[in-house]
mmCIF file of C-alpha atoms in Angstrom:
data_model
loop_
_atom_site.group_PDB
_atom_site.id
_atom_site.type_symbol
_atom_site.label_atom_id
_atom_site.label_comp_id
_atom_site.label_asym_id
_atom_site.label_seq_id
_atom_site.Cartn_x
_atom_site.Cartn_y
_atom_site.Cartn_z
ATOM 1 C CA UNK A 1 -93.731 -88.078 -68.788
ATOM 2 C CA UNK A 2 -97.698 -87.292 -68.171
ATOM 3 C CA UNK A 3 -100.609 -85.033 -69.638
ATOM 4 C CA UNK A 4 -102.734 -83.887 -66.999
ATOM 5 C CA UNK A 5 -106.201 -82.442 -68.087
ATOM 6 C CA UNK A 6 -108.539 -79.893 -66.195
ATOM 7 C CA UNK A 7 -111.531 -80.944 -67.519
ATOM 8 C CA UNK A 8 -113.645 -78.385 -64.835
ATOM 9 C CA UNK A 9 -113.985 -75.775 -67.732
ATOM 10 C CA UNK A 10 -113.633 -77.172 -71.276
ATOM 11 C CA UNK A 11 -112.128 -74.970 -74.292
ATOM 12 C CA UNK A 12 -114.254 -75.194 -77.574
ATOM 13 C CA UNK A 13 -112.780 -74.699 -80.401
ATOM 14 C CA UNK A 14 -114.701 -74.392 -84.098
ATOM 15 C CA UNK A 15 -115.058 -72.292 -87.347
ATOM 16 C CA UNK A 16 -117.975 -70.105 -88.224
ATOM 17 C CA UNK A 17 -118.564 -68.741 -91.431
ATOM 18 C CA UNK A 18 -117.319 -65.263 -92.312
ATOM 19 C CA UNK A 19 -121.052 -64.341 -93.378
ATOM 20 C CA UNK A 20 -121.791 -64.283 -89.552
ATOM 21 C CA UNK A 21 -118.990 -62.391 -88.266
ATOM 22 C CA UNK A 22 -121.049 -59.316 -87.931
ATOM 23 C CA UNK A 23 -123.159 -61.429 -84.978
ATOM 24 C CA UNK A 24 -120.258 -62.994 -83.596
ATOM 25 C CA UNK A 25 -118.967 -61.411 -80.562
ATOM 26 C CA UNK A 26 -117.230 -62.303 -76.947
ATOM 27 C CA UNK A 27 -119.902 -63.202 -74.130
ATOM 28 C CA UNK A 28 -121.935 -64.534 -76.834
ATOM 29 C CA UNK A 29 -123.991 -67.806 -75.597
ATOM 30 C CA UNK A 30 -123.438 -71.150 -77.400
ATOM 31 C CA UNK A 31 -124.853 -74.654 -76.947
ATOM 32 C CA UNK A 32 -123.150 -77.541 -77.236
ATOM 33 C CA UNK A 33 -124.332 -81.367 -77.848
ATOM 34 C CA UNK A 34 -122.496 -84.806 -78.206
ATOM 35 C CA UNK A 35 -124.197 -88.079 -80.009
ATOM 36 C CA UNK A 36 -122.755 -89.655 -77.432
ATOM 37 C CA UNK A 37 -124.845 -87.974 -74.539
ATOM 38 C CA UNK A 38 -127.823 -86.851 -76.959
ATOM 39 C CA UNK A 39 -129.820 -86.050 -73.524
ATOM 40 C CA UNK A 40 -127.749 -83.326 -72.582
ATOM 41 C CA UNK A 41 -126.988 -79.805 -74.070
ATOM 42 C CA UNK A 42 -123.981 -77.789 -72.673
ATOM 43 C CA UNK A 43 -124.551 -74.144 -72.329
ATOM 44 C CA UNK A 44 -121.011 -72.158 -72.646
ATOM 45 C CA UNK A 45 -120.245 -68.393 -73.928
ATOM 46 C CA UNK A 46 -117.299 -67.250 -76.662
ATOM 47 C CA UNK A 47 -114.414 -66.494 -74.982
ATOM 48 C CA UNK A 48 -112.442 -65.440 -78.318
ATOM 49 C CA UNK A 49 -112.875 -64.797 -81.590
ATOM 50 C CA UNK A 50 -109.597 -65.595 -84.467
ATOM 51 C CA UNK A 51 -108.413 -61.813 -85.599
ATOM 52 C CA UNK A 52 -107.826 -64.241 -89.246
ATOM 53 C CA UNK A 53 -109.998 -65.729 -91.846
ATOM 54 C CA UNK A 54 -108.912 -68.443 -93.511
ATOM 55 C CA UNK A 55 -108.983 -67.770 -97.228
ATOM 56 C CA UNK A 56 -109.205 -71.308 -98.140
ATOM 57 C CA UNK A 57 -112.494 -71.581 -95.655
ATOM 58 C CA UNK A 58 -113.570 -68.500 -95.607
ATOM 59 C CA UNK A 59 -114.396 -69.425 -92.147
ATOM 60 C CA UNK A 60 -113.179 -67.389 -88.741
ATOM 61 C CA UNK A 61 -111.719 -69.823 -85.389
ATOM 62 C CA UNK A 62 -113.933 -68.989 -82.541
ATOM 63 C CA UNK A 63 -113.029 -70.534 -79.233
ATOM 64 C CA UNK A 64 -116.018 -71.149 -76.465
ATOM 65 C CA UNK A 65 -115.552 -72.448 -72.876
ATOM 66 C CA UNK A 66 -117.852 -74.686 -71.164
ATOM 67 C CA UNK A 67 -118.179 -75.254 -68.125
ATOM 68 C CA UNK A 68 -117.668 -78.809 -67.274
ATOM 69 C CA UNK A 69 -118.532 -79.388 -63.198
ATOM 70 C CA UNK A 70 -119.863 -83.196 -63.422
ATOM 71 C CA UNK A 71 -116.462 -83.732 -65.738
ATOM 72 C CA UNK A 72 -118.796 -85.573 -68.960
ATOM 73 C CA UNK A 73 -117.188 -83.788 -71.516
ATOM 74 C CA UNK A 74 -113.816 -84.925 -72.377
ATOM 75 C CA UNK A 75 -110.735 -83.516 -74.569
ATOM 76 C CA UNK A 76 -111.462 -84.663 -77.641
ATOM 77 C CA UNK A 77 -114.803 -85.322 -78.433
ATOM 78 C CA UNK A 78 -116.901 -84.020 -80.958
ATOM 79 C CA UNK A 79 -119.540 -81.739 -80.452
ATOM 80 C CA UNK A 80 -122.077 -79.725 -82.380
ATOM 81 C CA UNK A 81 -122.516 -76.171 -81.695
ATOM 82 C CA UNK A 82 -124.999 -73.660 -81.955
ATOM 83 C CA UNK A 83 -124.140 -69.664 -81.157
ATOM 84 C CA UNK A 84 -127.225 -68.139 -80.074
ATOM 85 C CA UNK A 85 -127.587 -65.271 -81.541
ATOM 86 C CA UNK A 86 -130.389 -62.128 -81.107
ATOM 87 C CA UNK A 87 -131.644 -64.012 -77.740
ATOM 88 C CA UNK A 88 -134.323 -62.561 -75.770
ATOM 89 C CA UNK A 89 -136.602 -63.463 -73.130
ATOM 90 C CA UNK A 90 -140.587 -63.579 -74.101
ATOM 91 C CA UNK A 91 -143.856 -64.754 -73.342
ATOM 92 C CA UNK A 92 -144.502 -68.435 -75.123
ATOM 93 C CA UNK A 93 -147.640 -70.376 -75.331
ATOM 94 C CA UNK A 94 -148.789 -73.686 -76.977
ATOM 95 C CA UNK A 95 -149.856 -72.865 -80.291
ATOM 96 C CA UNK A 96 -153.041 -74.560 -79.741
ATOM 97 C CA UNK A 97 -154.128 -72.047 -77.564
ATOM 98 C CA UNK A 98 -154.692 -69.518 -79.757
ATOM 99 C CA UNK A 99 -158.062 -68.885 -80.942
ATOM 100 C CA UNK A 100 -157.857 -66.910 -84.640
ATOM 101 C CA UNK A 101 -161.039 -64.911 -85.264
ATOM 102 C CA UNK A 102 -160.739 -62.764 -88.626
ATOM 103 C CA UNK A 103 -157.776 -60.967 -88.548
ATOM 104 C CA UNK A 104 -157.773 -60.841 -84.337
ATOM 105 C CA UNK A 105 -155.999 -63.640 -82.052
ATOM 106 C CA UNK A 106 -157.733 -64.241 -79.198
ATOM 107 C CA UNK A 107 -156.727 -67.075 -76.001
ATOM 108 C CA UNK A 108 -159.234 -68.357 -72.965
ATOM 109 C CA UNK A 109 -157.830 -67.463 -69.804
ATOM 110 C CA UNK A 110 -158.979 -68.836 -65.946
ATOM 111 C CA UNK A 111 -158.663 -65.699 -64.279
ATOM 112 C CA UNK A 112 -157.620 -66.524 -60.200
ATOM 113 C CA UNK A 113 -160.792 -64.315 -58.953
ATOM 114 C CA UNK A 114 -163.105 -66.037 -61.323
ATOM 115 C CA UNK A 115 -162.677 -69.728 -60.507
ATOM 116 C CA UNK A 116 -163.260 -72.375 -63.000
ATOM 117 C CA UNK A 117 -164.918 -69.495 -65.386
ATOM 118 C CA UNK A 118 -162.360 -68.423 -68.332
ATOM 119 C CA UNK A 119 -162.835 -65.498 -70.143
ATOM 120 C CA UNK A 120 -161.697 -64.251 -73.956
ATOM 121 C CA UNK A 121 -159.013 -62.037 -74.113
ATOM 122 C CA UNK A 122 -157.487 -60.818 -77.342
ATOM 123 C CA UNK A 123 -153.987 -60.957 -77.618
ATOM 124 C CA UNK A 124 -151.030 -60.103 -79.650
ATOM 125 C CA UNK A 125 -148.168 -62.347 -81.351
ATOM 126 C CA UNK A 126 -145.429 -62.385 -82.780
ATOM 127 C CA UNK A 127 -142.888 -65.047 -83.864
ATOM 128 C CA UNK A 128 -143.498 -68.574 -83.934
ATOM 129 C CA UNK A 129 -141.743 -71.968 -83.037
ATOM 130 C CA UNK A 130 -142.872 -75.594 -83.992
ATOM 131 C CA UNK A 131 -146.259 -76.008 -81.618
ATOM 132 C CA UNK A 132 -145.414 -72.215 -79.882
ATOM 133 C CA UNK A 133 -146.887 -68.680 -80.335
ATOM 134 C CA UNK A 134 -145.236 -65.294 -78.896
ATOM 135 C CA UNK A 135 -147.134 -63.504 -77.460
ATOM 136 C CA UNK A 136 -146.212 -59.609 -76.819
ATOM 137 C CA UNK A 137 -149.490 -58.061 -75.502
ATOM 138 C CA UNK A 138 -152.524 -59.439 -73.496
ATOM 139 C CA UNK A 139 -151.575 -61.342 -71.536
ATOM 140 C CA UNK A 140 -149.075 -61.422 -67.999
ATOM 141 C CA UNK A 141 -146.104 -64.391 -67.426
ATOM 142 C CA UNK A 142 -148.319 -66.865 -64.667
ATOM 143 C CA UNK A 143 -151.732 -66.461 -66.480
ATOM 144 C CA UNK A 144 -153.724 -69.825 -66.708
ATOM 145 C CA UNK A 145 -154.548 -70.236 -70.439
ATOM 146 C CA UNK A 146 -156.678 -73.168 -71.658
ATOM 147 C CA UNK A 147 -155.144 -75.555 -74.153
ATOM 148 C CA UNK A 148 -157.617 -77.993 -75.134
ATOM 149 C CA UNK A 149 -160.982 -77.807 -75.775
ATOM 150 C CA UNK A 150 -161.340 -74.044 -76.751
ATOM 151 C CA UNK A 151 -163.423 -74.820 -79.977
ATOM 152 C CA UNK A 152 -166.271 -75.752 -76.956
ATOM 153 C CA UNK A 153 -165.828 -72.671 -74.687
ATOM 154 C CA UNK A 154 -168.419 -69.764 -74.775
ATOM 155 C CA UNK A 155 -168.469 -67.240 -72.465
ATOM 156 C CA UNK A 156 -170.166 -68.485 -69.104
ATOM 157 C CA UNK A 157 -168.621 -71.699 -69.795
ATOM 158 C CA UNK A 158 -166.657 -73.646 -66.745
ATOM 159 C CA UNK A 159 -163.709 -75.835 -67.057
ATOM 160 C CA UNK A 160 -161.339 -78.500 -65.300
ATOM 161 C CA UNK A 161 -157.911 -77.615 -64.688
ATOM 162 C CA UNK A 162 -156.358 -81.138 -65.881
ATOM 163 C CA UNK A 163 -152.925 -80.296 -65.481
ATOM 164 C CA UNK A 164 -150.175 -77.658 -66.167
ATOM 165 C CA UNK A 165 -148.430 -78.215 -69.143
ATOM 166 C CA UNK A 166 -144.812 -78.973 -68.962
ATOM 167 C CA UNK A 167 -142.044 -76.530 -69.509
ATOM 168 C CA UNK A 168 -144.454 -73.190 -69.368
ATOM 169 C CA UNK A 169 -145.289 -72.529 -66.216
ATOM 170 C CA UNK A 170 -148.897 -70.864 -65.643
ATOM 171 C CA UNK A 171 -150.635 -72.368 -68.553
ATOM 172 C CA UNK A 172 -152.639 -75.073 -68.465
ATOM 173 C CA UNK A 173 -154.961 -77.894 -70.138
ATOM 174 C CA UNK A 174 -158.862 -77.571 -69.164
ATOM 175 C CA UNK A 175 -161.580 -79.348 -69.864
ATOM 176 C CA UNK A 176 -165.102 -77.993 -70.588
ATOM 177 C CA UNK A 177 -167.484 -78.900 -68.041
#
C-alpha cells in the first residue's frame, strides 16, 4: 500500500575495480558527495564487500552506510565516492612556509617564550598536497610557523602575528617588522 524509508543511516551501494580489492576491506572510511549539495561531503565506512566479481565488469559490489542525522540524503540519488585508503594522521603546513636551502628544508617559527622573535629550525618532509608540505620531524602540532614574508626574515628579525591561517591550527601569517 506504502514504502516507508529510514533515511537516519543511508546504504551505499557501488562497484570498485577488482585491481583494488587488495585495499578494500570492512570499516574502511569512504566519502561521499552529491552535485546537488556540492558544499557538503558525507563521511561513511564499508559495511560489506560482494564475495563475486562480475566478469563482465571486472568490478566487485561494495556496500557503505552513511550516516544520515539531518535526513539530506535521499534513496536514490547519485553520489560520488571516494574509499580512503592508507589514511593517517600527520603534521601539515602551507607549502609556502618552507624555506629550501641546498638540499636542507628549513621553516621560521615564533617560539611562545621568545615573543615576536622567530627563529630557523630545520625540518623534515615528506609527502605533498596542492599548497601543503608534511612534515615528520622538527617541528610539534601547535607551533606558530610564519607564512609570508620569510624571504625578509634573518635571525633577530621581529614579526606581526596577522592572523592564523584557516584549517591548521597553530600556524600562522606574520609580517616582518
Amino acid at each position: 500500500i506504502t514504502t516507508i524509508d529510514d533515511i537516519g543511516r543511508i546504504k551505499l551501494d557501488f562497484t570498485v575495480p577488482e585491481t583494488y580489492l587488495g585495499v578494500l576491506r570492512p570499516g574502511a572510511a569512504v566519502e561521499a558527495g552529491s552535485r546537488s549539495l556540492p558544499e557538503r561531503a558525507f563521511e561513511g565506512a564499508v559495511a560489506s564487500i560482494d564475495t563475486r566479481i562480475d566478469p563482465a565488469t571486472r568490478s566487485v559490489l561494495v556496500r557503505a552506510i552513511l550516516p544520515n542525522p539531518d535526513r539530506t540524503l535521499r534513496p536514490g540519488m547519485l553520489l560520488t565516492v571516494n574509499v580512503i585508503k592508507n589514511e593517517r594522521r600527520t603534521l601539515l603546513i602551507p607549502e609556502d612556509a618552507l624555506v629550501p636551502f641546498q638540499r636542507r628544508n628549513f621553516v621560521w617559527v615564533v617560539p611562545p617564550d621568545r615573543g615576536d622573535t622567530p627563529e630557523r629550525r630545520e625540518v623534515v618532509i615528506g609527502g605533498r598536497l596542492p599548497g601543503k608540505v608534511e612534515v615528520t620531524g622538527g617541528l610539534a602540532a601547535g607551533e606558530l610557523v610564519v607564512v609570508r614574508g620569510t624571504d625578509q626574515l634573518r635571525d633577530g628579525a621581529r614579526v606581526q602575528i596577522a592572523r592564523t591561517w584557516d584549517g591548521l591550527p597553530g600556524s600562522a601569517a606574520a609580517a616582518v617588522r
